[in-house]
Short mmCIF file of C-alpha atoms in Angstrom, two decimals:
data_model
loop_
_atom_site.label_atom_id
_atom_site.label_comp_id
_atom_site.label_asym_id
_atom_site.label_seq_id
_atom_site.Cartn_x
_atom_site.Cartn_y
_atom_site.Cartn_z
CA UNK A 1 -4.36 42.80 144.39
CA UNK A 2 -4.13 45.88 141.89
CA UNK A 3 -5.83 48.92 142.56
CA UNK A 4 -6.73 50.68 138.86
CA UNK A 5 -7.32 54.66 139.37
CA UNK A 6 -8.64 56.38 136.29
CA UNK A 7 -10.71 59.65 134.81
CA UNK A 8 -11.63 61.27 132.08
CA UNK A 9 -11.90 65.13 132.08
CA UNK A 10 -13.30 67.90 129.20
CA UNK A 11 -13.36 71.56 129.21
CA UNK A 12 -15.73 73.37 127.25
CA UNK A 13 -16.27 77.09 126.67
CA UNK A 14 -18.06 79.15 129.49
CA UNK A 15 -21.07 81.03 128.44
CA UNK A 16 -19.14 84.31 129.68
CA UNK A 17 -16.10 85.19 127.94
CA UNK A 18 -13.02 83.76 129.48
CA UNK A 19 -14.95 81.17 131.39
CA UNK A 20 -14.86 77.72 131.09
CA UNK A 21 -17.18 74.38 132.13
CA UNK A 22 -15.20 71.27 133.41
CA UNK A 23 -17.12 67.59 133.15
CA UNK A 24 -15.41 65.16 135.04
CA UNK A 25 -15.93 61.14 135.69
CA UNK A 26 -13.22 59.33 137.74
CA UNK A 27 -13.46 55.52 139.03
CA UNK A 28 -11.13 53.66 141.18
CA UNK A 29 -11.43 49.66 141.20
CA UNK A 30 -9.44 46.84 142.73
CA UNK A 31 -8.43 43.98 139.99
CA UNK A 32 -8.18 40.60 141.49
CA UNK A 33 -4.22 38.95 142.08
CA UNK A 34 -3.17 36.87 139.19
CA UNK A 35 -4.84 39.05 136.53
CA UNK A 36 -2.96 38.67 132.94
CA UNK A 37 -1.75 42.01 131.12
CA UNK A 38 -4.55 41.73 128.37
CA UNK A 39 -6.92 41.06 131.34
CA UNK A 40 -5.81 44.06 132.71
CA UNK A 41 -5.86 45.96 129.72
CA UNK A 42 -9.55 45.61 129.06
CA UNK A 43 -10.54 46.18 131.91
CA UNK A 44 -9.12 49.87 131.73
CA UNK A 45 -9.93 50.16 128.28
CA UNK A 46 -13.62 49.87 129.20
CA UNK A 47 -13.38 51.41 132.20
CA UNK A 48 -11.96 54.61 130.27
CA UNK A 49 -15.27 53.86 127.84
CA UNK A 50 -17.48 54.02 130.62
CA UNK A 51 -16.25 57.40 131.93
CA UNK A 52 -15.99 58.65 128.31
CA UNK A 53 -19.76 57.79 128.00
CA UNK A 54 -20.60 59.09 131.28
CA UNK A 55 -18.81 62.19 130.63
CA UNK A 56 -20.33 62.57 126.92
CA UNK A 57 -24.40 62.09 128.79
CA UNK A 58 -23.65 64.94 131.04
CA UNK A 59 -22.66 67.04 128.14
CA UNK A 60 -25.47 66.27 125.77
CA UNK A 61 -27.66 66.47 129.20
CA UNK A 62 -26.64 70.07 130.09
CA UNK A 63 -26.68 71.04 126.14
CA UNK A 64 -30.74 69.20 126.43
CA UNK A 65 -31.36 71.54 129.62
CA UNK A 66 -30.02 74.76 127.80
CA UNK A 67 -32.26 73.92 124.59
CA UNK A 68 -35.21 73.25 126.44
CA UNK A 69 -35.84 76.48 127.21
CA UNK A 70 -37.44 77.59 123.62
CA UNK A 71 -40.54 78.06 123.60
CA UNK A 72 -41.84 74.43 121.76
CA UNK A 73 -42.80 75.54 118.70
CA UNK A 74 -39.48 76.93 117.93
CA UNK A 75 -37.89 73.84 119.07
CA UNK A 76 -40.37 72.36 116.14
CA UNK A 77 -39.89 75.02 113.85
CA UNK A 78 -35.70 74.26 113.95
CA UNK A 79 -35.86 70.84 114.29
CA UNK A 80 -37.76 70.55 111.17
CA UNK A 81 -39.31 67.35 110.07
CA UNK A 82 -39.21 64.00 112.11
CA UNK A 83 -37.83 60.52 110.49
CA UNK A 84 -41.68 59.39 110.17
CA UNK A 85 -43.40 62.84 108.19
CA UNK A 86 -45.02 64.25 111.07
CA UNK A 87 -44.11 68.10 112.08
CA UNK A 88 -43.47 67.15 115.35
CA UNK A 89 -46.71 68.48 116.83
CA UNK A 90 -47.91 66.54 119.85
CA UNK A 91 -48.72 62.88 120.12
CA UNK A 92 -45.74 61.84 117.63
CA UNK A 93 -43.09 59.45 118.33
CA UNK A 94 -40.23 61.51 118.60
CA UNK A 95 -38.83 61.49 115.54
CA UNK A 96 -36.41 58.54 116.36
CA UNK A 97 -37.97 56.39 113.56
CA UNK A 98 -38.50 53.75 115.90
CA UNK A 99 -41.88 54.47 116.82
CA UNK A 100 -40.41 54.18 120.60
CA UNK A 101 -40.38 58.13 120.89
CA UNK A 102 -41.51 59.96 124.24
CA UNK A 103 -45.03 61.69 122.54
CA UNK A 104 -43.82 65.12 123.16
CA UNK A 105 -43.32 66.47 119.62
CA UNK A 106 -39.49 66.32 120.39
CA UNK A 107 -36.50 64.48 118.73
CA UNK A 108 -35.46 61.77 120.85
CA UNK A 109 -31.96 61.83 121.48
CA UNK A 110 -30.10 58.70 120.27
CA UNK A 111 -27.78 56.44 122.22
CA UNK A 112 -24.26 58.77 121.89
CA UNK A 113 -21.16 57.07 120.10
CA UNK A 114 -19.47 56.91 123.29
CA UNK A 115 -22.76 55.10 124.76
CA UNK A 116 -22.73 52.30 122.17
CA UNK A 117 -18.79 51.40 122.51
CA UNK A 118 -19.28 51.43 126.40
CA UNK A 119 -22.14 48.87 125.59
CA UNK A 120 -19.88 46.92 123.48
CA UNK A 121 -17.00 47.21 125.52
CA UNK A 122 -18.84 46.21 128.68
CA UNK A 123 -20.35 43.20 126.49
CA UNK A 124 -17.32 41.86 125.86
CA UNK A 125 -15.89 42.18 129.20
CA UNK A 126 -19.07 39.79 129.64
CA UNK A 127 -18.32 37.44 127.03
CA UNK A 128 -21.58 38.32 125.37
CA UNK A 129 -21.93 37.73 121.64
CA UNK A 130 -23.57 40.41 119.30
CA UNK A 131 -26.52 38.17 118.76
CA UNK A 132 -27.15 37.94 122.84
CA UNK A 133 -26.83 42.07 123.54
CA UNK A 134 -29.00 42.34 120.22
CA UNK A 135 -31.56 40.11 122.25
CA UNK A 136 -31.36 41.97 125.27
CA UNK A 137 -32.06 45.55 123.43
CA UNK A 138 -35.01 43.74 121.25
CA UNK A 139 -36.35 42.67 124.99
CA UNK A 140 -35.53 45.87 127.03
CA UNK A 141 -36.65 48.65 124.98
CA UNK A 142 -37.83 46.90 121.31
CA UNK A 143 -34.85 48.36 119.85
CA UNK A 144 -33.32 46.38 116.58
CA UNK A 145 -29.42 47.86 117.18
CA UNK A 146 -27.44 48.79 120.13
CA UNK A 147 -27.20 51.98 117.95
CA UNK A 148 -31.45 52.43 117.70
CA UNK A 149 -31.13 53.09 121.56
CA UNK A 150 -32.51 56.56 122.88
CA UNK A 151 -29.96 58.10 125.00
CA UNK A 152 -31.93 57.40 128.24
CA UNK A 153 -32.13 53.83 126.95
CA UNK A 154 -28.34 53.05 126.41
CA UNK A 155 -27.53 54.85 129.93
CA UNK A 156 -30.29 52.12 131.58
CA UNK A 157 -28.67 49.36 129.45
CA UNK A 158 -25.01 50.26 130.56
CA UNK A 159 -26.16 50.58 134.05
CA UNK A 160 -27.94 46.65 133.74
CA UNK A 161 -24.79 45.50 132.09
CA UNK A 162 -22.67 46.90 134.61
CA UNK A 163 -24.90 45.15 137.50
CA UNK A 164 -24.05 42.10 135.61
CA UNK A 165 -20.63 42.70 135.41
CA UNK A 166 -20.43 42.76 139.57
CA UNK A 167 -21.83 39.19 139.76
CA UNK A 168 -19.46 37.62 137.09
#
């Protein structure tokens, strides 16, 4: 047996001068005896996607939080038009283009970069083809691309692949 250990750490600047904010994601897992070296290497490469992404959605979650405090028709006011023409006022599909938007006048965040190669990453771990994860984001969440995912969405999709990834 081989016991993997691995994290993934950033440091941003503190709202206070001198200060900083440390994100952290760390994940220890036990690879079965007999594993190959490229078998092994996959597996940390995704596992050092999936703390990368997990990392990146607590960053663009706190950075959500801090923004959310305007007043929303500032937020509208900077964020300008959405994707479909509307100004953002209520009842629109958050501006995502994909007409899957939460109704709140806001930009839906998108899926992050680090989201969509943990996706692929964990997919391939899977042996899942393209066309198959395509399939399962058209089913999920009526998404046409891995990369059309709201940032809520990917998260739910890396925590279903994951699930799968325990059973095979």
């Amino acid at each position: 047996m081989l016991k993997v250990s691995a994290s993934v750490a950033h440091k941003r600047p503190g709202p206070e001068q001198f200060s900083s904010r440390s994100y952290h994601a760390g994940l220890e897992e036990e690879l079965p005896s007999g594993i190959s070296e490229d078998e092994i290497r996959e597996r940390v490469r995704s596992i050092y996607i999936l703390l990368e992404s997990a990392v990146q959605d607590q960053l663009e979650k706190e950075e959500a939080d801090e923004n959310s405090f305007r007043p929303v028709k500032e937020h509208n006011r900077i964020s300008g038009y959405n994707r479909n023409g509307s100004n953002g006022g209520n009842g629109g599909n958050g501006g995502n283009g994909s007409g899957r938007g939460g109704g709140n006048g806001r930009k839906a965040r998108m899926a992050s970069q680090a989201q969509c190669k943990a996706i692929f990453a964990i997919s391939h771990s899977l042996d899942l083809q393209k066309s198959e994860i395509i399939d399962m984001v058209q089913d999920q969440f009526g998404a046409s691309r891995v990369e059309d995912l709201q940032m809520r969405e990917a998260s739910q999709f890396i925590e279903h692949l994951k699930s799968l990834q325990t059973r095979h």
